Amino acid sequence: MKNPVRVAVTGAAGQIGYALLFRIASGEMLGKDQPVILQLLDLPQAQNAVKGVMMELQDCAFPLLAGMTASDDPEVAFKDAQVAILVGARPRSKGMERADLLQANAQIFTVQGAALNKVADRNVKVLVVGNPANTNAYIAMKSAPDLPAKNFTAMLRLDHNRAASQIAEKTGKAVADIEKLCVWGNHSPTMYADYRFATINGQSVKDMINDQQWNAEVFLPTVGKRGAAIIEARGLSSAASAANAAIDHIRDWWLGTNGKWVTMGIPSDGSYGIPEGTVFGFPVTCENGEYQLVRGLEIDEFSRERINATLQELEDEKAGVADLLK
Ligand code: NAD
Ligand code: LMR
């Protein structure tokens, strides 16, 4: 049996937590032969609810669940964590944009970044789900100067999966056959889902669709505004699909993608004109526990405009939290 991996999850009593923890414990994230220890963090007033979730986890008798802890102290929850999924934050409600959450949620990530810096495993893989995810990941990364910046990522996978499903529907092909799709930028309506390089069974998706108006007027707004559409319909923000995207993100990072492109929000190395350190959605492949940026893609005029718009939004978000990072 392998040694258990310590997985910290924040916001454990919330709706994403409830859709996420059981799947981690069942081996869907790190593999069916990989035991895990869950280290759960939530606010003091949510500790009772966390206890209830732990009782349910216990009642599943998951063979891979090697232990569980709960705390309201990030330095306890993040101790020696090898994976940290930062979900805990306020979600938006009807009528709010994700940017409205900036002030409410940003402070959480300075505290949690500092705690990770102090107590987490030095190779901890961090995924920020709480919105605004890119800027929160940036704040956590900047608050953890002793950890490698590349360990901090933001969740763009939900946008990626949403884009894949829309393309499958449009082309009448299987979602599993779509390759080389990516989403650039911020997890917000400005994100740029890009199928110019995508193929289905070797055929160009762009050629199959051959409809730039659909791209600009249907596809991009549908993917960009999907979160709001779900809030409108459910009265609550997406939870099961968000948890599923978190599982996909960490699973691919941990176990590899066999050359397949996926989208991750990662600190830029300056490629594609994105300033170094900006946490931006990029196409990556994963191997041996590391992600690699897909390089050398041609950026046409339409794409450059979209990428610049989503970058501008991220720069504005960064400016909005600059005082927190002094
Ligand atoms: P929720 O309100 O159901 O749960 C949030 C949980 O976080 C609660 O249990 C709350 O007590 C806890 N929490 C709040 N502050 C905390 C802190 N400082 N430390 C630890 N725990 C804390 O919300 P949810 O629906 O689970 O959503 C969580 C976050 O995920 C929101 O910010 C939401 O906008 C975001 N989200 C992101 C994506 C994405 O694609 N990146 C998708 C869906 C939702
Ligand atoms: C989503 O995309 O579903 C989440 O980011 C929730 C939201 O606020 O849209």
mmCIF file of C-alpha atoms and ligand atoms in Angstrom:
data_model
loop_
_atom_site.group_PDB
_atom_site.id
_atom_site.type_symbol
_atom_site.label_atom_id
_atom_site.label_comp_id
_atom_site.label_asym_id
_atom_site.label_seq_id
_atom_site.Cartn_x
_atom_site.Cartn_y
_atom_site.Cartn_z
ATOM 1 C CA MET A 1 0.000 0.000 0.000
ATOM 2 C CA LYS A 2 1.272 3.509 -0.833
ATOM 3 C CA ASN A 3 1.784 6.103 1.911
ATOM 4 C CA PRO A 4 -1.326 8.279 2.353
ATOM 5 C CA VAL A 5 -1.324 11.700 0.724
ATOM 6 C CA ARG A 6 -2.448 14.614 2.892
ATOM 7 C CA VAL A 7 -5.184 16.580 1.145
ATOM 8 C CA ALA A 8 -6.367 19.823 2.735
ATOM 9 C CA VAL A 9 -9.782 21.134 1.674
ATOM 10 C CA THR A 10 -11.114 24.499 2.818
ATOM 11 C CA GLY A 11 -14.794 25.361 2.923
ATOM 12 C CA ALA A 12 -15.400 21.731 3.820
ATOM 13 C CA ALA A 13 -18.923 22.412 5.098
ATOM 14 C CA GLY A 14 -20.023 24.215 1.932
ATOM 15 C CA GLN A 15 -21.829 22.968 -1.109
ATOM 16 C CA ILE A 16 -18.730 22.348 -3.243
ATOM 17 C CA GLY A 17 -17.109 20.622 -0.273
ATOM 18 C CA TYR A 18 -20.058 18.267 -0.060
ATOM 19 C CA ALA A 19 -19.719 17.337 -3.733
ATOM 20 C CA LEU A 20 -15.932 17.026 -3.541
ATOM 21 C CA LEU A 21 -14.858 15.212 -0.407
ATOM 22 C CA PHE A 22 -16.560 11.887 -1.095
ATOM 23 C CA ARG A 23 -14.991 11.668 -4.522
ATOM 24 C CA ILE A 24 -11.508 12.408 -3.162
ATOM 25 C CA ALA A 25 -11.985 9.752 -0.491
ATOM 26 C CA SER A 26 -13.160 7.203 -3.061
ATOM 27 C CA GLY A 27 -9.930 7.562 -5.070
ATOM 28 C CA GLU A 28 -11.297 9.466 -8.043
ATOM 29 C CA MET A 29 -8.749 12.249 -7.686
ATOM 30 C CA LEU A 30 -5.388 10.669 -6.849
ATOM 31 C CA GLY A 31 -6.002 7.125 -8.043
ATOM 32 C CA LYS A 32 -7.723 3.978 -6.873
ATOM 33 C CA ASP A 33 -4.538 2.759 -5.157
ATOM 34 C CA GLN A 34 -3.732 5.985 -3.317
ATOM 35 C CA PRO A 35 -4.844 6.363 0.322
ATOM 36 C CA VAL A 36 -5.624 9.901 1.468
ATOM 37 C CA ILE A 37 -5.852 11.785 4.734
ATOM 38 C CA LEU A 38 -8.410 14.611 4.573
ATOM 39 C CA GLN A 39 -7.546 17.764 6.525
ATOM 40 C CA LEU A 40 -10.664 19.912 6.586
ATOM 41 C CA LEU A 41 -10.816 23.634 7.246
ATOM 42 C CA ASP A 42 -13.863 25.777 7.813
ATOM 43 C CA LEU A 43 -14.932 28.716 9.972
ATOM 44 C CA PRO A 44 -15.590 28.194 13.711
ATOM 45 C CA GLN A 45 -19.380 28.459 13.217
ATOM 46 C CA ALA A 46 -19.265 25.718 10.561
ATOM 47 C CA GLN A 47 -17.412 23.144 12.675
ATOM 48 C CA ASN A 48 -20.585 21.298 13.601
ATOM 49 C CA ALA A 49 -21.547 20.941 9.973
ATOM 50 C CA VAL A 50 -18.010 19.714 9.199
ATOM 51 C CA LYS A 51 -18.453 17.072 11.905
ATOM 52 C CA GLY A 52 -21.618 15.906 10.149
ATOM 53 C CA VAL A 53 -19.773 15.596 6.837
ATOM 54 C CA MET A 54 -17.034 13.608 8.573
ATOM 55 C CA MET A 55 -19.647 11.266 10.053
ATOM 56 C CA GLU A 56 -20.971 10.647 6.555
ATOM 57 C CA LEU A 57 -17.473 10.090 5.184
ATOM 58 C CA GLN A 58 -16.919 7.564 7.946
ATOM 59 C CA ASP A 59 -20.194 5.848 7.119
ATOM 60 C CA CYS A 60 -19.024 5.325 3.528
ATOM 61 C CA ALA A 61 -16.215 3.071 4.858
ATOM 62 C CA PHE A 62 -13.947 4.160 2.021
ATOM 63 C CA PRO A 63 -10.977 1.768 1.906
ATOM 64 C CA LEU A 64 -8.676 4.625 0.788
ATOM 65 C CA LEU A 65 -9.623 7.062 3.539
ATOM 66 C CA ALA A 66 -6.702 6.708 5.946
ATOM 67 C CA GLY A 67 -7.673 9.549 8.306
ATOM 68 C CA MET A 68 -9.524 12.855 8.734
ATOM 69 C CA THR A 69 -9.074 15.991 10.778
ATOM 70 C CA ALA A 70 -11.156 19.160 11.118
ATOM 71 C CA SER A 71 -10.026 22.595 12.222
ATOM 72 C CA ASP A 72 -10.778 26.285 12.006
ATOM 73 C CA ASP A 73 -7.053 27.074 12.027
ATOM 74 C CA PRO A 74 -5.288 27.085 8.633
ATOM 75 C CA GLU A 75 -1.960 26.230 10.256
ATOM 76 C CA VAL A 76 -3.493 23.016 11.570
ATOM 77 C CA ALA A 77 -5.394 22.127 8.386
ATOM 78 C CA PHE A 78 -2.431 22.794 6.080
ATOM 79 C CA LYS A 79 0.201 20.973 8.171
ATOM 80 C CA ASP A 80 2.299 18.867 5.765
ATOM 81 C CA ALA A 81 -0.475 19.075 3.138
ATOM 82 C CA GLN A 82 0.646 17.759 -0.264
ATOM 83 C CA VAL A 83 -2.519 18.925 -1.995
ATOM 84 C CA ALA A 84 -4.531 21.972 -0.890
ATOM 85 C CA ILE A 85 -7.865 22.763 -2.485
ATOM 86 C CA LEU A 86 -8.929 26.237 -1.424
ATOM 87 C CA VAL A 87 -12.690 26.361 -1.847
ATOM 88 C CA GLY A 88 -13.730 28.246 1.290
ATOM 89 C CA ALA A 89 -14.954 31.707 0.363
ATOM 90 C CA ARG A 90 -18.205 33.483 -0.151
ATOM 91 C CA PRO A 91 -20.026 32.580 -3.391
ATOM 92 C CA ARG A 92 -21.825 35.263 -5.391
ATOM 93 C CA SER A 93 -25.575 35.468 -5.410
ATOM 94 C CA LYS A 94 -27.972 36.680 -8.100
ATOM 95 C CA GLY A 95 -26.965 39.991 -9.647
ATOM 96 C CA MET A 96 -23.356 39.938 -8.363
ATOM 97 C CA GLU A 97 -20.287 39.668 -10.591
ATOM 98 C CA ARG A 98 -17.326 37.598 -9.403
ATOM 99 C CA ALA A 99 -15.324 40.819 -9.120
ATOM 100 C CA ASP A 100 -17.755 41.943 -6.393
ATOM 101 C CA LEU A 101 -16.310 39.177 -4.242
ATOM 102 C CA LEU A 102 -12.822 40.602 -4.439
ATOM 103 C CA GLN A 103 -12.820 42.575 -1.221
ATOM 104 C CA ALA A 104 -14.905 40.007 0.666
ATOM 105 C CA ASN A 105 -12.674 37.087 -0.191
ATOM 106 C CA ALA A 106 -9.184 38.482 -0.828
ATOM 107 C CA GLN A 107 -8.195 38.650 2.830
ATOM 108 C CA ILE A 108 -8.879 34.945 3.287
ATOM 109 C CA PHE A 109 -6.124 34.162 0.801
ATOM 110 C CA THR A 110 -3.414 36.314 2.399
ATOM 111 C CA VAL A 111 -3.961 34.408 5.653
ATOM 112 C CA GLN A 112 -4.144 31.006 3.962
ATOM 113 C CA GLY A 113 -1.134 31.705 1.714
ATOM 114 C CA ALA A 114 0.907 32.620 4.792
ATOM 115 C CA ALA A 115 -0.229 29.451 6.574
ATOM 116 C CA LEU A 116 0.684 27.268 3.589
ATOM 117 C CA ASN A 117 4.058 29.002 3.506
ATOM 118 C CA LYS A 118 4.634 28.107 7.129
ATOM 119 C CA VAL A 119 3.391 24.545 7.460
ATOM 120 C CA ALA A 120 2.558 22.827 4.141
ATOM 121 C CA ASP A 121 4.716 20.281 2.357
ATOM 122 C CA ARG A 122 7.284 22.175 0.243
ATOM 123 C CA ASN A 123 5.865 20.576 -2.935
ATOM 124 C CA VAL A 124 2.234 21.234 -2.057
ATOM 125 C CA LYS A 125 -0.021 21.502 -5.097
ATOM 126 C CA VAL A 126 -2.480 24.328 -4.481
ATOM 127 C CA LEU A 127 -5.732 24.768 -6.401
ATOM 128 C CA VAL A 128 -7.783 27.885 -5.718
ATOM 129 C CA VAL A 129 -11.491 27.448 -6.432
ATOM 130 C CA GLY A 130 -12.927 30.299 -4.312
ATOM 131 C CA ASN A 131 -13.754 33.344 -6.430
ATOM 132 C CA PRO A 132 -12.334 35.449 -7.905
ATOM 133 C CA ALA A 133 -10.133 32.379 -8.339
ATOM 134 C CA ASN A 134 -7.235 33.775 -10.398
ATOM 135 C CA THR A 135 -6.659 36.781 -8.173
ATOM 136 C CA ASN A 136 -7.112 34.741 -5.001
ATOM 137 C CA ALA A 137 -4.467 32.308 -6.268
ATOM 138 C CA TYR A 138 -2.197 35.269 -7.012
ATOM 139 C CA ILE A 139 -2.715 36.609 -3.470
ATOM 140 C CA ALA A 140 -2.013 33.195 -1.917
ATOM 141 C CA MET A 141 1.110 32.787 -4.057
ATOM 142 C CA LYS A 142 2.419 36.243 -3.098
ATOM 143 C CA SER A 143 1.703 35.481 0.560
ATOM 144 C CA ALA A 144 3.814 32.312 0.402
ATOM 145 C CA PRO A 145 7.267 33.516 -0.669
ATOM 146 C CA ASP A 146 9.048 30.346 0.500
ATOM 147 C CA LEU A 147 7.002 28.038 -1.710
ATOM 148 C CA PRO A 148 7.618 27.759 -5.466
ATOM 149 C CA ALA A 149 5.226 30.096 -7.311
ATOM 150 C CA LYS A 150 4.442 27.324 -9.790
ATOM 151 C CA ASN A 151 2.683 25.387 -7.010
ATOM 152 C CA PHE A 152 -0.209 27.899 -7.016
ATOM 153 C CA THR A 153 -2.947 27.382 -9.576
ATOM 154 C CA ALA A 154 -6.487 28.626 -10.166
ATOM 155 C CA MET A 155 -9.449 26.689 -11.463
ATOM 156 C CA LEU A 156 -10.257 27.316 -15.132
ATOM 157 C CA ARG A 157 -11.204 23.698 -15.653
ATOM 158 C CA LEU A 158 -14.896 24.338 -15.242
ATOM 159 C CA ASP A 159 -14.732 26.797 -18.163
ATOM 160 C CA HIS A 160 -12.729 24.234 -20.141
ATOM 161 C CA ASN A 161 -15.278 21.495 -19.481
ATOM 162 C CA ARG A 162 -18.154 23.845 -20.282
ATOM 163 C CA ALA A 163 -16.500 24.761 -23.583
ATOM 164 C CA ALA A 164 -15.919 21.095 -24.448
ATOM 165 C CA SER A 165 -19.575 20.254 -23.829
ATOM 166 C CA GLN A 166 -20.796 23.141 -25.979
ATOM 167 C CA ILE A 167 -18.516 22.017 -28.828
ATOM 168 C CA ALA A 168 -19.647 18.405 -28.495
ATOM 169 C CA GLU A 169 -23.244 19.548 -28.698
ATOM 170 C CA LYS A 170 -22.608 21.807 -31.699
ATOM 171 C CA THR A 171 -20.671 19.177 -33.682
ATOM 172 C CA GLY A 172 -22.677 16.152 -32.548
ATOM 173 C CA LYS A 173 -19.414 14.445 -31.534
ATOM 174 C CA ALA A 174 -18.319 12.846 -28.269
ATOM 175 C CA VAL A 175 -16.823 15.131 -25.663
ATOM 176 C CA ALA A 176 -14.081 12.564 -25.004
ATOM 177 C CA ASP A 177 -12.799 12.889 -28.569
ATOM 178 C CA ILE A 178 -12.076 16.625 -28.304
ATOM 179 C CA GLU A 179 -8.366 17.426 -28.132
ATOM 180 C CA LYS A 180 -6.377 20.670 -27.969
ATOM 181 C CA LEU A 181 -9.048 22.912 -26.552
ATOM 182 C CA CYS A 182 -8.013 25.690 -24.199
ATOM 183 C CA VAL A 183 -9.328 28.641 -22.222
ATOM 184 C CA TRP A 184 -7.189 31.744 -21.831
ATOM 185 C CA GLY A 185 -7.335 34.195 -18.969
ATOM 186 C CA ASN A 186 -9.577 34.900 -16.027
ATOM 187 C CA HIS A 187 -12.324 32.667 -14.621
ATOM 188 C CA SER A 188 -14.932 35.274 -15.486
ATOM 189 C CA PRO A 189 -17.136 36.193 -18.449
ATOM 190 C CA THR A 190 -14.015 37.675 -20.110
ATOM 191 C CA MET A 191 -12.321 34.249 -20.370
ATOM 192 C CA TYR A 192 -11.469 33.289 -23.934
ATOM 193 C CA ALA A 193 -12.376 29.697 -24.818
ATOM 194 C CA ASP A 194 -10.338 28.936 -27.927
ATOM 195 C CA TYR A 195 -11.102 26.023 -30.261
ATOM 196 C CA ARG A 196 -8.853 27.185 -33.118
ATOM 197 C CA PHE A 197 -6.404 24.336 -32.463
ATOM 198 C CA ALA A 198 -8.984 21.790 -31.354
ATOM 199 C CA THR A 199 -9.491 18.515 -33.179
ATOM 200 C CA ILE A 200 -12.011 15.683 -33.036
ATOM 201 C CA ASN A 201 -10.600 12.405 -34.305
ATOM 202 C CA GLY A 202 -7.917 14.410 -36.074
ATOM 203 C CA GLN A 203 -10.336 16.778 -37.826
ATOM 204 C CA SER A 204 -10.203 20.518 -37.182
ATOM 205 C CA VAL A 205 -13.071 21.707 -34.973
ATOM 206 C CA LYS A 206 -12.790 25.198 -36.457
ATOM 207 C CA ASP A 207 -13.340 23.779 -39.943
ATOM 208 C CA MET A 208 -16.173 21.550 -38.744
ATOM 209 C CA ILE A 209 -18.016 24.487 -37.172
ATOM 210 C CA ASN A 210 -16.910 27.089 -39.705
ATOM 211 C CA ASP A 211 -19.038 29.820 -38.169
ATOM 212 C CA GLN A 212 -17.212 32.771 -36.588
ATOM 213 C CA GLN A 213 -20.512 34.422 -35.721
ATOM 214 C CA TRP A 214 -21.498 31.388 -33.625
ATOM 215 C CA ASN A 215 -18.103 31.579 -31.938
ATOM 216 C CA ALA A 216 -18.356 35.265 -31.036
ATOM 217 C CA GLU A 217 -22.088 35.567 -30.413
ATOM 218 C CA VAL A 218 -23.175 32.199 -29.027
ATOM 219 C CA PHE A 219 -20.264 30.033 -27.885
ATOM 220 C CA LEU A 220 -18.166 32.580 -25.976
ATOM 221 C CA PRO A 221 -21.116 34.262 -24.200
ATOM 222 C CA THR A 222 -22.625 30.866 -23.309
ATOM 223 C CA VAL A 223 -19.417 29.604 -21.713
ATOM 224 C CA GLY A 224 -18.586 32.993 -20.148
ATOM 225 C CA LYS A 225 -22.000 33.474 -18.571
ATOM 226 C CA ARG A 226 -22.645 29.867 -17.614
ATOM 227 C CA GLY A 227 -21.956 30.470 -13.929
ATOM 228 C CA ALA A 228 -24.566 33.243 -13.852
ATOM 229 C CA ALA A 229 -27.068 31.098 -15.767
ATOM 230 C CA ILE A 230 -26.700 28.376 -13.135
ATOM 231 C CA ILE A 231 -27.150 30.860 -10.296
ATOM 232 C CA GLU A 232 -30.276 32.166 -12.045
ATOM 233 C CA ALA A 233 -31.689 28.656 -12.456
ATOM 234 C CA ARG A 234 -30.654 27.075 -9.147
ATOM 235 C CA GLY A 235 -30.623 30.097 -6.903
ATOM 236 C CA LEU A 236 -27.162 28.874 -5.852
ATOM 237 C CA SER A 237 -23.813 28.828 -7.623
ATOM 238 C CA SER A 238 -22.581 25.706 -9.395
ATOM 239 C CA ALA A 239 -21.352 23.059 -6.983
ATOM 240 C CA ALA A 240 -21.253 19.515 -8.397
ATOM 241 C CA SER A 241 -19.749 20.665 -11.704
ATOM 242 C CA ALA A 242 -17.265 22.851 -9.820
ATOM 243 C CA ALA A 243 -16.242 19.923 -7.596
ATOM 244 C CA ASN A 244 -15.924 17.749 -10.680
ATOM 245 C CA ALA A 245 -13.641 20.304 -12.321
ATOM 246 C CA ALA A 246 -11.486 20.444 -9.173
ATOM 247 C CA ILE A 247 -11.130 16.647 -9.284
ATOM 248 C CA ASP A 248 -10.180 16.824 -12.983
ATOM 249 C CA HIS A 249 -7.629 19.588 -12.364
ATOM 250 C CA ILE A 250 -5.788 17.855 -9.521
ATOM 251 C CA ARG A 251 -6.083 14.363 -11.055
ATOM 252 C CA ASP A 252 -4.469 15.545 -14.277
ATOM 253 C CA TRP A 253 -1.744 17.461 -12.433
ATOM 254 C CA TRP A 254 -1.004 14.479 -10.175
ATOM 255 C CA LEU A 255 -1.368 11.596 -12.621
ATOM 256 C CA GLY A 256 -0.618 13.278 -15.980
ATOM 257 C CA THR A 257 -2.572 13.877 -19.165
ATOM 258 C CA ASN A 258 -0.723 11.600 -21.623
ATOM 259 C CA GLY A 259 -0.025 14.555 -23.883
ATOM 260 C CA LYS A 260 -3.618 15.796 -23.849
ATOM 261 C CA TRP A 261 -4.116 19.565 -23.410
ATOM 262 C CA VAL A 262 -6.047 20.785 -20.402
ATOM 263 C CA THR A 263 -6.557 24.307 -19.064
ATOM 264 C CA MET A 264 -5.049 25.432 -15.779
ATOM 265 C CA GLY A 265 -4.749 28.883 -14.269
ATOM 266 C CA ILE A 266 -0.993 29.142 -13.679
ATOM 267 C CA PRO A 267 1.468 31.947 -12.911
ATOM 268 C CA SER A 268 2.673 33.247 -16.270
ATOM 269 C CA ASP A 269 6.351 32.963 -17.192
ATOM 270 C CA GLY A 270 5.888 35.920 -19.528
ATOM 271 C CA SER A 271 4.809 33.813 -22.522
ATOM 272 C CA TYR A 272 2.118 35.025 -24.919
ATOM 273 C CA GLY A 273 2.592 38.602 -23.677
ATOM 274 C CA ILE A 274 1.119 37.837 -20.247
ATOM 275 C CA PRO A 275 3.153 39.591 -17.537
ATOM 276 C CA GLU A 276 5.198 37.258 -15.364
ATOM 277 C CA GLY A 277 3.387 36.101 -12.225
ATOM 278 C CA THR A 278 -0.128 36.870 -13.464
ATOM 279 C CA VAL A 279 -2.283 33.806 -12.752
ATOM 280 C CA PHE A 280 -3.806 33.181 -16.155
ATOM 281 C CA GLY A 281 -5.638 30.332 -17.877
ATOM 282 C CA PHE A 282 -3.278 28.614 -20.324
ATOM 283 C CA PRO A 283 -3.210 25.338 -22.254
ATOM 284 C CA VAL A 284 -0.934 22.868 -20.468
ATOM 285 C CA THR A 285 -0.017 19.208 -20.535
ATOM 286 C CA CYS A 286 0.948 17.368 -17.339
ATOM 287 C CA GLU A 287 3.579 14.706 -16.722
ATOM 288 C CA ASN A 288 5.388 13.402 -13.630
ATOM 289 C CA GLY A 289 3.445 15.714 -11.321
ATOM 290 C CA GLU A 290 4.372 18.882 -13.237
ATOM 291 C CA TYR A 291 2.476 20.968 -15.749
ATOM 292 C CA GLN A 292 4.080 22.329 -18.908
ATOM 293 C CA LEU A 293 2.770 25.298 -20.833
ATOM 294 C CA VAL A 294 1.870 24.568 -24.456
ATOM 295 C CA ARG A 295 4.145 26.983 -26.278
ATOM 296 C CA GLY A 296 4.403 28.500 -29.707
ATOM 297 C CA LEU A 297 0.699 28.816 -30.540
ATOM 298 C CA GLU A 298 -0.191 31.481 -33.030
ATOM 299 C CA ILE A 299 -2.347 34.264 -31.607
ATOM 300 C CA ASP A 300 -4.456 35.913 -34.330
ATOM 301 C CA GLU A 301 -6.037 39.344 -34.088
ATOM 302 C CA PHE A 302 -9.408 38.198 -32.700
ATOM 303 C CA SER A 303 -7.645 36.074 -30.079
ATOM 304 C CA ARG A 304 -5.242 38.866 -29.139
ATOM 305 C CA GLU A 305 -8.166 41.206 -28.514
ATOM 306 C CA ARG A 306 -9.901 38.640 -26.295
ATOM 307 C CA ILE A 307 -6.701 37.787 -24.434
ATOM 308 C CA ASN A 308 -5.962 41.475 -23.858
ATOM 309 C CA ALA A 309 -9.473 42.056 -22.487
ATOM 310 C CA THR A 310 -9.273 39.221 -19.961
ATOM 311 C CA LEU A 311 -5.730 40.292 -19.029
ATOM 312 C CA GLN A 312 -6.914 43.860 -18.451
ATOM 313 C CA GLU A 313 -9.567 42.588 -16.058
ATOM 314 C CA LEU A 314 -6.968 40.614 -14.126
ATOM 315 C CA GLU A 315 -4.661 43.648 -13.969
ATOM 316 C CA ASP A 316 -7.570 45.685 -12.560
ATOM 317 C CA GLU A 317 -8.316 42.986 -9.976
ATOM 318 C CA LYS A 318 -4.634 42.923 -9.007
ATOM 319 C CA ALA A 319 -4.609 46.701 -8.595
ATOM 320 C CA GLY A 320 -7.696 46.382 -6.390
ATOM 321 C CA VAL A 321 -5.857 44.181 -3.892
ATOM 322 C CA ALA A 322 -2.413 45.804 -4.092
ATOM 323 C CA ASP A 323 -2.769 47.272 -0.573
ATOM 324 C CA LEU A 324 -3.313 43.776 0.868
ATOM 325 C CA LEU A 325 0.033 42.602 -0.479
ATOM 326 C CA LYS A 326 2.215 45.426 0.848
HETATM 327 P P1 NAD B 1 -20.682 27.789 0.217
HETATM 328 O O1 NAD B 1 -21.112 29.091 0.771
HETATM 329 O O2 NAD B 1 -21.666 26.687 0.069
HETATM 330 O O3 NAD B 1 -19.469 27.228 1.071
HETATM 331 C C1 NAD B 1 -18.377 28.008 1.390
HETATM 332 C C2 NAD B 1 -17.785 27.426 2.643
HETATM 333 O O4 NAD B 1 -16.572 28.128 2.888
HETATM 334 C C3 NAD B 1 -18.689 27.605 3.877
HETATM 335 O O5 NAD B 1 -18.754 26.386 4.595
HETATM 336 C C4 NAD B 1 -17.965 28.695 4.663
HETATM 337 O O6 NAD B 1 -18.163 28.568 6.056
HETATM 338 C C5 NAD B 1 -16.533 28.406 4.272
HETATM 339 N N1 NAD B 1 -15.606 29.527 4.480
HETATM 340 C C6 NAD B 1 -15.838 30.844 4.336
HETATM 341 N N2 NAD B 1 -14.740 31.536 4.682
HETATM 342 C C7 NAD B 1 -13.804 30.623 5.024
HETATM 343 C C8 NAD B 1 -12.463 30.718 5.490
HETATM 344 N N3 NAD B 1 -11.878 31.909 5.696
HETATM 345 N N4 NAD B 1 -11.791 29.574 5.739
HETATM 346 C C9 NAD B 1 -12.371 28.375 5.566
HETATM 347 N N5 NAD B 1 -13.640 28.221 5.171
HETATM 348 C C10 NAD B 1 -14.338 29.338 4.892
HETATM 349 O O7 NAD B 1 -19.963 28.132 -1.188
HETATM 350 P P2 NAD B 1 -19.623 27.128 -2.383
HETATM 351 O O8 NAD B 1 -20.790 27.088 -3.297
HETATM 352 O O9 NAD B 1 -19.035 25.879 -1.843
HETATM 353 O O10 NAD B 1 -18.517 28.004 -3.169
HETATM 354 C C11 NAD B 1 -17.258 28.259 -2.616
HETATM 355 C C12 NAD B 1 -16.461 29.194 -3.521
HETATM 356 O O11 NAD B 1 -16.192 28.592 -4.775
HETATM 357 C C13 NAD B 1 -17.174 30.509 -3.863
HETATM 358 O O12 NAD B 1 -16.235 31.577 -3.811
HETATM 359 C C14 NAD B 1 -17.643 30.282 -5.290
HETATM 360 O O13 NAD B 1 -17.834 31.498 -5.980
HETATM 361 C C15 NAD B 1 -16.468 29.512 -5.827
HETATM 362 N N6 NAD B 1 -16.678 28.780 -7.088
HETATM 363 C C16 NAD B 1 -15.642 28.774 -7.987
HETATM 364 C C17 NAD B 1 -15.751 28.090 -9.188
HETATM 365 C C18 NAD B 1 -14.620 28.078 -10.197
HETATM 366 O O14 NAD B 1 -14.829 27.559 -11.316
HETATM 367 N N7 NAD B 1 -13.447 28.593 -9.921
HETATM 368 C C19 NAD B 1 -16.935 27.403 -9.465
HETATM 369 C C20 NAD B 1 -17.979 27.412 -8.532
HETATM 370 C C21 NAD B 1 -17.826 28.118 -7.339
HETATM 371 C C1 LMR B 2 -19.139 29.332 -11.838
HETATM 372 O O1 LMR B 2 -18.517 29.656 -12.856
HETATM 373 O O2 LMR B 2 -20.133 28.579 -11.859
HETATM 374 C C2 LMR B 2 -18.664 29.841 -10.505
HETATM 375 O O3 LMR B 2 -17.550 30.675 -10.654
HETATM 376 C C3 LMR B 2 -19.724 30.451 -9.706
HETATM 377 C C4 LMR B 2 -20.039 31.836 -10.191
HETATM 378 O O4 LMR B 2 -20.041 32.749 -9.370
HETATM 379 O O5 LMR B 2 -20.275 31.979 -11.393
#
